[in-house]
PDB file of C-alpha atoms in Angstrom:
ATOM      1  CA  MET A   1      83.132  71.268 208.048  1.00  0.00           C
ATOM      2  CA  LEU A   2      84.071  68.007 209.622  1.00  0.00           C
ATOM      3  CA  MET A   3      83.018  66.128 206.460  1.00  0.00           C
ATOM      4  CA  LYS A   4      85.242  68.304 204.266  1.00  0.00           C
ATOM      5  CA  ARG A   5      88.264  67.609 206.481  1.00  0.00           C
ATOM      6  CA  ALA A   6      87.587  63.874 206.364  1.00  0.00           C
ATOM      7  CA  SER A   7      87.298  63.938 202.572  1.00  0.00           C
ATOM      8  CA  LEU A   8      90.585  65.808 202.230  1.00  0.00           C
ATOM      9  CA  PHE A   9      92.281  63.368 204.571  1.00  0.00           C
ATOM     10  CA  LEU A  10      91.072  60.380 202.542  1.00  0.00           C
ATOM     11  CA  SER A  11      92.253  62.022 199.345  1.00  0.00           C
ATOM     12  CA  LEU A  12      95.749  62.498 200.763  1.00  0.00           C
ATOM     13  CA  ILE A  13      95.876  58.874 201.903  1.00  0.00           C
ATOM     14  CA  THR A  14      94.754  57.648 198.475  1.00  0.00           C
ATOM     15  CA  THR A  15      97.399  59.742 196.691  1.00  0.00           C
ATOM     16  CA  THR A  16     100.110  58.477 199.022  1.00  0.00           C
ATOM     17  CA  LEU A  17      99.090  54.863 198.474  1.00  0.00           C
ATOM     18  CA  LEU A  18      99.052  55.281 194.701  1.00  0.00           C
ATOM     19  CA  VAL A  19     102.547  56.779 194.680  1.00  0.00           C
ATOM     20  CA  SER A  20     103.968  54.177 197.059  1.00  0.00           C
ATOM     21  CA  CYS A  21     102.378  51.310 195.107  1.00  0.00           C
ATOM     22  CA  GLY A  22     103.612  52.499 191.711  1.00  0.00           C
ATOM     23  CA  GLY A  23     100.314  53.591 190.458  1.00  0.00           C
ATOM     24  CA  GLY A  24      99.712  56.342 187.966  1.00  0.00           C
ATOM     25  CA  SER A  25     100.938  56.561 184.337  1.00  0.00           C
ATOM     26  CA  LYS A  26     103.849  54.255 183.119  1.00  0.00           C
ATOM     27  CA  PRO A  27     106.913  55.649 181.213  1.00  0.00           C
ATOM     28  CA  ALA A  28     106.800  55.284 177.412  1.00  0.00           C
ATOM     29  CA  PRO A  29     108.852  52.318 175.990  1.00  0.00           C
ATOM     30  CA  THR A  30     112.157  53.098 174.204  1.00  0.00           C
ATOM     31  CA  PRO A  31     111.509  53.120 170.431  1.00  0.00           C
ATOM     32  CA  THR A  32     113.280  50.474 168.259  1.00  0.00           C
ATOM     33  CA  ILE A  33     115.792  52.027 165.829  1.00  0.00           C
ATOM     34  CA  SER A  34     116.286  50.330 162.454  1.00  0.00           C
ATOM     35  CA  TYR A  35     118.352  51.096 159.379  1.00  0.00           C
ATOM     36  CA  SER A  36     118.094  50.114 155.751  1.00  0.00           C
ATOM     37  CA  PHE A  37     120.491  47.818 153.870  1.00  0.00           C
ATOM     38  CA  HIS A  38     120.439  48.233 150.085  1.00  0.00           C
ATOM     39  CA  PHE A  39     122.421  46.130 147.567  1.00  0.00           C
ATOM     40  CA  VAL A  40     122.701  46.524 143.798  1.00  0.00           C
ATOM     41  CA  GLY A  41     124.757  44.019 141.815  1.00  0.00           C
ATOM     42  CA  GLU A  42     125.911  43.719 138.219  1.00  0.00           C
ATOM     43  CA  HIS A  43     126.886  40.207 137.119  1.00  0.00           C
ATOM     44  CA  CYS A  44     126.386  39.216 140.763  1.00  0.00           C
ATOM     45  CA  ASN A  45     123.549  38.735 143.205  1.00  0.00           C
ATOM     46  CA  LEU A  46     122.642  38.510 146.871  1.00  0.00           C
ATOM     47  CA  ALA A  47     120.147  35.826 147.873  1.00  0.00           C
ATOM     48  CA  GLY A  48     119.438  35.347 144.154  1.00  0.00           C
ATOM     49  CA  LYS A  49     118.569  39.006 143.630  1.00  0.00           C
ATOM     50  CA  THR A  50     120.556  41.689 141.834  1.00  0.00           C
ATOM     51  CA  THR A  51     118.681  44.256 143.923  1.00  0.00           C
ATOM     52  CA  TYR A  52     118.226  43.387 147.579  1.00  0.00           C
ATOM     53  CA  ASP A  53     116.769  45.385 150.498  1.00  0.00           C
ATOM     54  CA  GLU A  54     116.483  44.602 154.191  1.00  0.00           C
ATOM     55  CA  THR A  55     115.673  46.542 157.337  1.00  0.00           C
ATOM     56  CA  ILE A  56     118.111  45.766 160.150  1.00  0.00           C
ATOM     57  CA  LYS A  57     117.791  46.746 163.783  1.00  0.00           C
ATOM     58  CA  GLU A  58     120.459  48.907 165.353  1.00  0.00           C
ATOM     59  CA  GLY A  59     123.338  46.869 166.801  1.00  0.00           C
ATOM     60  CA  GLU A  60     122.510  43.677 164.906  1.00  0.00           C
ATOM     61  CA  SER A  61     125.128  41.891 162.778  1.00  0.00           C
ATOM     62  CA  ARG A  62     124.775  40.408 159.321  1.00  0.00           C
ATOM     63  CA  THR A  63     126.867  38.382 156.867  1.00  0.00           C
ATOM     64  CA  PHE A  64     125.794  38.348 153.228  1.00  0.00           C
ATOM     65  CA  THR A  65     127.374  36.030 150.637  1.00  0.00           C
ATOM     66  CA  ILE A  66     127.545  37.462 147.125  1.00  0.00           C
ATOM     67  CA  THR A  67     127.241  35.048 144.212  1.00  0.00           C
ATOM     68  CA  THR A  68     128.795  36.036 140.895  1.00  0.00           C
ATOM     69  CA  ASP A  69     127.718  35.013 137.411  1.00  0.00           C
ATOM     70  CA  LYS A  70     129.648  32.199 135.753  1.00  0.00           C
ATOM     71  CA  ASN A  71     133.192  33.190 134.736  1.00  0.00           C
ATOM     72  CA  HIS A  72     132.996  36.402 136.752  1.00  0.00           C
ATOM     73  CA  LEU A  73     134.915  37.556 139.814  1.00  0.00           C
ATOM     74  CA  LEU A  74     134.308  40.251 142.418  1.00  0.00           C
ATOM     75  CA  THR A  75     137.282  42.139 143.856  1.00  0.00           C
ATOM     76  CA  LYS A  76     137.511  44.909 146.456  1.00  0.00           C
ATOM     77  CA  GLU A  77     138.148  47.417 143.688  1.00  0.00           C
ATOM     78  CA  ASN A  78     134.726  46.621 142.228  1.00  0.00           C
ATOM     79  CA  VAL A  79     132.714  46.846 145.457  1.00  0.00           C
ATOM     80  CA  ASN A  80     131.581  50.261 146.680  1.00  0.00           C
ATOM     81  CA  VAL A  81     130.304  50.450 150.276  1.00  0.00           C
ATOM     82  CA  ARG A  82     128.625  53.449 151.901  1.00  0.00           C
ATOM     83  CA  GLY A  83     128.123  52.884 155.596  1.00  0.00           C
ATOM     84  CA  GLU A  84     129.751  50.565 158.117  1.00  0.00           C
ATOM     85  CA  ALA A  85     130.270  47.279 156.270  1.00  0.00           C
ATOM     86  CA  ASN A  86     133.281  45.374 154.923  1.00  0.00           C
ATOM     87  CA  PHE A  87     133.805  43.158 151.879  1.00  0.00           C
ATOM     88  CA  ASP A  88     135.849  39.969 152.408  1.00  0.00           C
ATOM     89  CA  GLU A  89     137.235  39.211 148.957  1.00  0.00           C
ATOM     90  CA  SER A  90     138.489  35.721 149.824  1.00  0.00           C
ATOM     91  CA  LYS A  91     135.017  34.626 150.995  1.00  0.00           C
ATOM     92  CA  GLN A  92     133.021  36.904 148.681  1.00  0.00           C
ATOM     93  CA  GLN A  93     131.061  38.158 151.700  1.00  0.00           C
ATOM     94  CA  LEU A  94     129.695  41.459 152.975  1.00  0.00           C
ATOM     95  CA  ILE A  95     130.056  41.719 156.758  1.00  0.00           C
ATOM     96  CA  ILE A  96     128.203  44.082 159.105  1.00  0.00           C
ATOM     97  CA  THR A  97     129.466  43.640 162.663  1.00  0.00           C
ATOM     98  CA  SER A  98     127.041  46.146 164.240  1.00  0.00           C
ATOM     99  CA  MET A  99     124.387  48.058 162.340  1.00  0.00           C
ATOM    100  CA  LYS A 100     124.817  51.766 163.100  1.00  0.00           C
ATOM    101  CA  SER A 101     123.568  53.538 159.983  1.00  0.00           C
ATOM    102  CA  ASP A 102     122.076  52.945 156.559  1.00  0.00           C
ATOM    103  CA  VAL A 103     124.304  50.806 154.299  1.00  0.00           C
ATOM    104  CA  VAL A 104     124.345  50.968 150.510  1.00  0.00           C
ATOM    105  CA  VAL A 105     126.456  48.521 148.464  1.00  0.00           C
ATOM    106  CA  THR A 106     127.031  48.485 144.711  1.00  0.00           C
ATOM    107  CA  ALA A 107     129.019  45.584 143.247  1.00  0.00           C
ATOM    108  CA  ASN A 108     130.149  44.978 139.673  1.00  0.00           C
ATOM    109  CA  ALA A 109     131.697  41.568 138.993  1.00  0.00           C
ATOM    110  CA  LYS A 110     134.141  41.416 136.086  1.00  0.00           C
ATOM    111  CA  ALA A 111     134.879  38.681 133.546  1.00  0.00           C
ATOM    112  CA  SER A 112     137.344  36.130 134.903  1.00  0.00           C
ATOM    113  CA  CYS A 113     139.273  33.016 133.955  1.00  0.00           C
ATOM    114  CA  HIS A 114     141.156  30.253 135.758  1.00  0.00           C
ATOM    115  CA  LEU A 115     144.900  30.293 136.396  1.00  0.00           C
ATOM    116  CA  VAL A 116     146.783  27.125 137.371  1.00  0.00           C
ATOM    117  CA  ILE A 117     150.525  26.997 138.101  1.00  0.00           C
ATOM    118  CA  LEU A 118     152.149  23.667 139.024  1.00  0.00           C
ATOM    119  CA  VAL A 119     155.694  23.495 140.392  1.00  0.00           C
ATOM    120  CA  THR A 120     158.020  20.474 140.395  1.00  0.00           C
ATOM    121  CA  ASP A 121     160.976  20.408 142.833  1.00  0.00           C
ATOM    122  CA  GLY A 122     160.036  23.749 144.330  1.00  0.00           C
ATOM    123  CA  LEU A 123     157.296  25.962 145.741  1.00  0.00           C
ATOM    124  CA  ILE A 124     155.264  28.938 144.542  1.00  0.00           C
ATOM    125  CA  ASP A 125     154.286  31.457 147.236  1.00  0.00           C
ATOM    126  CA  GLY A 126     155.106  28.682 149.727  1.00  0.00           C
ATOM    127  CA  LYS A 127     152.771  26.146 148.090  1.00  0.00           C
ATOM    128  CA  LYS A 128     153.090  23.339 145.558  1.00  0.00           C
ATOM    129  CA  ASN A 129     150.633  24.952 143.185  1.00  0.00           C
ATOM    130  CA  ILE A 130     148.379  27.912 142.495  1.00  0.00           C
ATOM    131  CA  SER A 131     144.772  27.445 141.373  1.00  0.00           C
ATOM    132  CA  GLU A 132     142.611  30.551 141.406  1.00  0.00           C
ATOM    133  CA  ASN A 133     140.153  32.664 139.488  1.00  0.00           C
ATOM    134  CA  VAL A 134     141.616  35.902 138.170  1.00  0.00           C
ATOM    135  CA  LEU A 135     140.242  38.833 136.232  1.00  0.00           C
ATOM    136  CA  ILE A 136     140.749  38.782 132.492  1.00  0.00           C
ATOM    137  CA  GLY A 137     143.490  41.246 131.592  1.00  0.00           C
ATOM    138  CA  SER A 138     144.924  41.290 135.113  1.00  0.00           C
ATOM    139  CA  ASP A 139     148.591  41.037 136.130  1.00  0.00           C
ATOM    140  CA  HIS A 140     149.970  38.738 138.832  1.00  0.00           C
ATOM    141  CA  SER A 141     153.380  37.975 140.380  1.00  0.00           C
ATOM    142  CA  TYR A 142     154.467  34.893 142.321  1.00  0.00           C
ATOM    143  CA  GLN A 143     157.582  34.042 144.327  1.00  0.00           C
ATOM    144  CA  LEU A 144     159.264  30.807 143.222  1.00  0.00           C
ATOM    145  CA  THR A 145     161.483  28.866 145.634  1.00  0.00           C
ATOM    146  CA  PRO A 146     163.471  25.893 144.295  1.00  0.00           C
ATOM    147  CA  ASN A 147     164.370  22.918 146.467  1.00  0.00           C
ATOM    148  CA  ASP A 148     167.951  22.447 147.617  1.00  0.00           C
ATOM    149  CA  HIS A 149     170.360  21.625 144.753  1.00  0.00           C
ATOM    150  CA  PHE A 150     167.851  22.921 142.214  1.00  0.00           C
ATOM    151  CA  ALA A 151     167.517  26.189 140.305  1.00  0.00           C
ATOM    152  CA  ILE A 152     164.776  27.869 138.312  1.00  0.00           C
ATOM    153  CA  THR A 153     165.658  29.193 134.865  1.00  0.00           C
ATOM    154  CA  LYS A 154     163.690  30.455 131.895  1.00  0.00           C
ATOM    155  CA  LYS A 155     163.818  26.907 130.539  1.00  0.00           C
ATOM    156  CA  SER A 156     161.944  25.811 133.677  1.00  0.00           C
ATOM    157  CA  ILE A 157     158.803  27.648 132.542  1.00  0.00           C
ATOM    158  CA  ASN A 158     156.318  25.998 130.214  1.00  0.00           C
ATOM    159  CA  VAL A 159     153.064  27.693 129.213  1.00  0.00           C
ATOM    160  CA  ASN A 160     150.609  25.032 128.109  1.00  0.00           C
ATOM    161  CA  GLU A 161     149.145  25.166 124.631  1.00  0.00           C
ATOM    162  CA  GLY A 162     146.057  27.310 124.320  1.00  0.00           C
ATOM    163  CA  SER A 163     146.954  29.568 127.240  1.00  0.00           C
ATOM    164  CA  LYS A 164     147.129  33.284 126.508  1.00  0.00           C
ATOM    165  CA  ALA A 165     149.209  35.394 128.874  1.00  0.00           C
ATOM    166  CA  GLU A 166     152.513  37.240 128.989  1.00  0.00           C
ATOM    167  CA  VAL A 167     154.756  35.049 131.159  1.00  0.00           C
ATOM    168  CA  ASN A 168     158.192  36.253 132.251  1.00  0.00           C
ATOM    169  CA  LEU A 169     160.697  35.164 134.892  1.00  0.00           C
ATOM    170  CA  ASP A 170     162.833  37.582 136.888  1.00  0.00           C
ATOM    171  CA  THR A 171     165.862  35.294 137.175  1.00  0.00           C
ATOM    172  CA  ASP A 172     167.581  37.497 139.780  1.00  0.00           C
ATOM    173  CA  LYS A 173     164.666  37.316 142.251  1.00  0.00           C
ATOM    174  CA  ASN A 174     162.928  34.121 141.070  1.00  0.00           C
ATOM    175  CA  ILE A 175     159.659  36.018 140.593  1.00  0.00           C
ATOM    176  CA  LEU A 176     157.223  34.732 137.986  1.00  0.00           C
ATOM    177  CA  HIS A 177     155.169  37.457 136.287  1.00  0.00           C
ATOM    178  CA  VAL A 178     151.913  36.416 134.609  1.00  0.00           C
ATOM    179  CA  ASN A 179     150.451  39.475 132.882  1.00  0.00           C
ATOM    180  CA  LYS A 180     147.530  40.297 130.602  1.00  0.00           C
ATOM    181  CA  ILE A 181     145.783  36.983 131.165  1.00  0.00           C
ATOM    182  CA  ALA A 182     143.291  36.511 128.328  1.00  0.00           C
ATOM    183  CA  ASN A 183     141.811  33.053 129.007  1.00  0.00           C
ATOM    184  CA  ASP A 184     142.141  29.956 131.181  1.00  0.00           C
ATOM    185  CA  THR A 185     145.891  29.621 131.621  1.00  0.00           C
ATOM    186  CA  SER A 186     147.990  26.682 132.776  1.00  0.00           C
ATOM    187  CA  ILE A 187     151.704  26.963 133.518  1.00  0.00           C
ATOM    188  CA  SER A 188     154.137  24.305 134.668  1.00  0.00           C
ATOM    189  CA  VAL A 189     157.421  25.135 136.385  1.00  0.00           C
ATOM    190  CA  LYS A 190     160.097  22.434 136.630  1.00  0.00           C
ATOM    191  CA  ALA A 191     163.145  23.357 138.677  1.00  0.00           C
ATOM    192  CA  LYS A 192     166.446  22.217 137.143  1.00  0.00           C
ATOM    193  CA  HIS A 193     169.182  20.158 138.798  1.00  0.00           C
ATOM    194  CA  ILE A 194     172.358  21.939 139.840  1.00  0.00           C
ATOM    195  CA  TYR A 195     175.439  19.938 138.818  1.00  0.00           C
ATOM    196  CA  GLN A 196     179.163  20.481 139.365  1.00  0.00           C
ATOM    197  CA  PHE A 197     181.780  21.481 136.807  1.00  0.00           C
ATOM    198  CA  THR A 198     185.355  20.680 137.854  1.00  0.00           C
ATOM    199  CA  PHE A 199     188.557  21.590 136.002  1.00  0.00           C
ATOM    200  CA  ASN A 200     191.926  20.228 137.104  1.00  0.00           C
ATOM    201  CA  GLY A 201     194.712  21.856 135.148  1.00  0.00           C
ATOM    202  CA  THR A 202     198.472  21.462 134.987  1.00  0.00           C
ATOM    203  CA  ASN A 203     200.269  24.405 133.362  1.00  0.00           C
ATOM    204  CA  CYS A 204     196.833  25.695 132.339  1.00  0.00           C
ATOM    205  CA  HIS A 205     193.834  27.230 134.019  1.00  0.00           C
ATOM    206  CA  ILE A 206     190.330  28.670 133.735  1.00  0.00           C
ATOM    207  CA  GLY A 207     190.279  32.261 134.872  1.00  0.00           C
ATOM    208  CA  GLU A 208     193.038  32.411 137.493  1.00  0.00           C
ATOM    209  CA  ASP A 209     192.508  28.912 138.850  1.00  0.00           C
ATOM    210  CA  ASN A 210     194.309  25.719 137.951  1.00  0.00           C
ATOM    211  CA  ASN A 211     191.661  23.909 139.968  1.00  0.00           C
ATOM    212  CA  TYR A 212     188.359  25.485 139.053  1.00  0.00           C
ATOM    213  CA  GLN A 213     184.864  24.576 140.212  1.00  0.00           C
ATOM    214  CA  SER A 214     181.462  26.047 139.466  1.00  0.00           C
ATOM    215  CA  ASN A 215     177.787  25.128 139.506  1.00  0.00           C
ATOM    216  CA  ILE A 216     176.193  24.282 136.204  1.00  0.00           C
ATOM    217  CA  ILE A 217     172.445  24.012 135.694  1.00  0.00           C
ATOM    218  CA  GLU A 218     170.586  21.276 133.879  1.00  0.00           C
ATOM    219  CA  GLY A 219     169.727  22.145 130.285  1.00  0.00           C
ATOM    220  CA  GLU A 220     171.960  25.233 130.118  1.00  0.00           C
ATOM    221  CA  LYS A 221     174.880  25.947 127.794  1.00  0.00           C
ATOM    222  CA  TYR A 222     178.371  26.920 129.020  1.00  0.00           C
ATOM    223  CA  ASN A 223     181.722  27.860 127.535  1.00  0.00           C
ATOM    224  CA  TYR A 224     184.939  27.901 129.561  1.00  0.00           C
ATOM    225  CA  LYS A 225     188.095  29.464 128.091  1.00  0.00           C
ATOM    226  CA  VAL A 226     191.297  27.514 128.845  1.00  0.00           C
ATOM    227  CA  THR A 227     194.467  29.607 129.168  1.00  0.00           C
ATOM    228  CA  CYS A 228     197.894  27.994 129.151  1.00  0.00           C
ATOM    229  CA  ASP A 229     201.076  29.155 130.813  1.00  0.00           C
ATOM    230  CA  LEU A 230     203.706  30.828 128.623  1.00  0.00           C
ATOM    231  CA  ASN A 231     205.077  28.496 125.917  1.00  0.00           C
ATOM    232  CA  PHE A 232     202.601  25.762 126.841  1.00  0.00           C
ATOM    233  CA  VAL A 233     199.694  24.441 124.796  1.00  0.00           C
ATOM    234  CA  VAL A 234     196.756  22.090 125.204  1.00  0.00           C
ATOM    235  CA  THR A 235     195.347  19.856 122.498  1.00  0.00           C
ATOM    236  CA  LYS A 236     192.621  17.247 122.597  1.00  0.00           C
ATOM    237  CA  GLU A 237     195.247  14.640 123.431  1.00  0.00           C
ATOM    238  CA  GLN A 238     196.101  16.465 126.669  1.00  0.00           C
ATOM    239  CA  ILE A 239     192.506  16.678 127.904  1.00  0.00           C
ATOM    240  CA  THR A 240     190.376  14.011 129.543  1.00  0.00           C
ATOM    241  CA  ILE A 241     186.659  14.753 129.755  1.00  0.00           C
ATOM    242  CA  VAL A 242     184.186  12.940 131.986  1.00  0.00           C
ATOM    243  CA  GLY A 243     180.663  14.012 131.105  1.00  0.00           C
ATOM    244  CA  LYS A 244     178.937  15.637 128.158  1.00  0.00           C
ATOM    245  CA  ALA A 245     181.368  18.284 126.877  1.00  0.00           C
ATOM    246  CA  PHE A 246     184.114  18.760 124.284  1.00  0.00           C
ATOM    247  CA  TYR A 247     187.249  20.824 123.773  1.00  0.00           C
ATOM    248  CA  ASP A 248     187.201  23.277 120.845  1.00  0.00           C
ATOM    249  CA  ILE A 249     190.813  23.531 119.665  1.00  0.00           C
ATOM    250  CA  TYR A 250     190.134  26.694 117.665  1.00  0.00           C
ATOM    251  CA  THR A 251     188.604  28.721 120.503  1.00  0.00           C
ATOM    252  CA  ARG A 252     190.609  26.887 123.187  1.00  0.00           C
ATOM    253  CA  SER A 253     187.404  26.389 125.160  1.00  0.00           C
ATOM    254  CA  ILE A 254     185.519  23.694 127.005  1.00  0.00           C
ATOM    255  CA  VAL A 255     182.073  23.693 125.422  1.00  0.00           C
ATOM    256  CA  ILE A 256     178.968  22.291 127.115  1.00  0.00           C
ATOM    257  CA  ASP A 257     175.995  22.361 124.761  1.00  0.00           C
ATOM    258  CA  GLU A 258     173.439  21.098 127.283  1.00  0.00           C
ATOM    259  CA  VAL A 259     174.124  20.115 130.870  1.00  0.00           C
ATOM    260  CA  ASP A 260     172.754  16.745 131.931  1.00  0.00           C
ATOM    261  CA  GLY A 261     175.123  15.804 134.742  1.00  0.00           C
ATOM    262  CA  ASN A 262     178.423  16.509 136.509  1.00  0.00           C
ATOM    263  CA  ILE A 263     181.427  17.261 134.313  1.00  0.00           C
ATOM    264  CA  GLU A 264     185.093  16.798 135.220  1.00  0.00           C
ATOM    265  CA  ILE A 265     187.995  18.005 133.068  1.00  0.00           C
ATOM    266  CA  ASN A 266     191.631  16.998 133.552  1.00  0.00           C
ATOM    267  CA  ALA A 267     194.060  18.930 131.350  1.00  0.00           C
ATOM    268  CA  THR A 268     197.858  18.853 131.210  1.00  0.00           C
ATOM    269  CA  ALA A 269     199.465  21.507 129.032  1.00  0.00           C
ATOM    270  CA  VAL A 270     202.780  20.653 127.370  1.00  0.00           C
ATOM    271  CA  GLU A 271     205.464  22.761 125.786  1.00  0.00           C
ATOM    272  CA  GLY A 272     204.581  23.773 122.269  1.00  0.00           C
ATOM    273  CA  TYR A 273     203.868  26.564 119.890  1.00  0.00           C
ATOM    274  CA  VAL A 274     201.040  28.060 117.879  1.00  0.00           C
ATOM    275  CA  PHE A 275     200.598  27.087 114.245  1.00  0.00           C
ATOM    276  CA  ASN A 276     198.998  29.929 112.260  1.00  0.00           C
ATOM    277  CA  PHE A 277     197.278  28.819 109.090  1.00  0.00           C
ATOM    278  CA  LEU A 278     196.225  31.100 106.259  1.00  0.00           C
ATOM    279  CA  GLY A 279     194.836  29.154 103.332  1.00  0.00           C
ATOM    280  CA  GLU A 280     194.061  30.080  99.758  1.00  0.00           C
ATOM    281  CA  HIS A 281     191.859  27.564  97.969  1.00  0.00           C
ATOM    282  CA  CYS A 282     192.452  25.244 100.912  1.00  0.00           C
ATOM    283  CA  ALA A 283     191.272  24.878 104.512  1.00  0.00           C
ATOM    284  CA  ILE A 284     191.817  23.072 107.799  1.00  0.00           C
ATOM    285  CA  ASP A 285     188.575  21.614 109.102  1.00  0.00           C
ATOM    286  CA  GLY A 286     186.749  24.013 106.801  1.00  0.00           C
ATOM    287  CA  LYS A 287     188.649  27.046 108.090  1.00  0.00           C
ATOM    288  CA  THR A 288     190.877  29.108 105.790  1.00  0.00           C
ATOM    289  CA  ARG A 289     192.243  31.079 108.769  1.00  0.00           C
ATOM    290  CA  CYS A 290     192.943  29.603 112.176  1.00  0.00           C
ATOM    291  CA  GLU A 291     195.419  29.041 114.973  1.00  0.00           C
ATOM    292  CA  ILE A 292     196.225  25.563 116.247  1.00  0.00           C
ATOM    293  CA  ASP A 293     198.206  24.704 119.347  1.00  0.00           C
ATOM    294  CA  VAL A 294     200.911  22.177 118.487  1.00  0.00           C
ATOM    295  CA  PRO A 295     203.073  20.280 120.995  1.00  0.00           C
ATOM    296  CA  LYS A 296     206.773  20.222 120.202  1.00  0.00           C
ATOM    297  CA  VAL A 297     206.598  16.503 119.578  1.00  0.00           C
ATOM    298  CA  LYS A 298     203.939  16.976 116.894  1.00  0.00           C
ATOM    299  CA  ASP A 299     205.029  16.620 113.284  1.00  0.00           C
ATOM    300  CA  LEU A 300     203.737  19.709 111.458  1.00  0.00           C
ATOM    301  CA  ILE A 301     204.025  17.997 108.073  1.00  0.00           C
ATOM    302  CA  GLN A 302     201.827  15.152 109.308  1.00  0.00           C
ATOM    303  CA  LEU A 303     199.331  17.691 110.660  1.00  0.00           C
ATOM    304  CA  PHE A 304     199.268  19.480 107.357  1.00  0.00           C
ATOM    305  CA  LEU A 305     198.851  16.308 105.297  1.00  0.00           C
ATOM    306  CA  THR A 306     196.120  14.787 107.436  1.00  0.00           C
ATOM    307  CA  ARG A 307     193.973  17.884 108.092  1.00  0.00           C
ATOM    308  CA  VAL A 308     194.417  20.242 105.161  1.00  0.00           C
ATOM    309  CA  ILE A 309     191.805  19.905 102.443  1.00  0.00           C
ATOM    310  CA  PHE A 310     192.608  21.277  99.009  1.00  0.00           C
TER     311      PHE A 310
END
């Protein structure tokens, strides 16, 4: 009986020591969780493979760079992602910040070409030039900003030979539209100088102003109608022109065929009358019908003899 009690006592001591010393069975380790990453590419590859698979542990991050075939481009519209991953179009990269589930990516790169736009005396989307790969058949718009004292007109746009695209300029907003790009396209944009047109009139005016000013743009054509006060006329002899322009006596207009600098007009109307000519088998300056302003001092007979052709 005494031996049994001693044995039980030793057993209790042993159990207590085992518990206090951490003995007995250890807890099972936490299992590692992994997920699958699967990529399928058309005209593009990942790590040189059009089909790529990898097992990624939960919580890990990955960055995959996609390489497209020559003359192909991958856009967000052509990348389908199932799972928690993002496609960075500018870097052509797939980014997994923390693996939380299986990820499946299908990517289909499309045929592309190169677009170059160079701007002189201005900016395009805040830069001096655009050089980028674009999808064939795609449409693009760019904001043009001319430098001070410059303007952008349709004559500013030059599409280089061999380029195939529909190029249009919204002159109200200075937006360049490049649509339906079919091949490598190169466009140059040269902003035009803004010059000054000045008219100083005596007894005559443009619009309502005797002293008229307006901006005129390099390379453009302009026509300004000169109106005289009652019983006053202007002829070429009463007009002084500084710059590239002329006075059309038949339309009574200042005509600028192509601006290449500032233009100043000084005109002094004098008293006169209108000579109406109606010719039969004869003409004045090739015109059988016309009106000519004649100052009172002008000899009508001399005008008739010197300018009428029979």
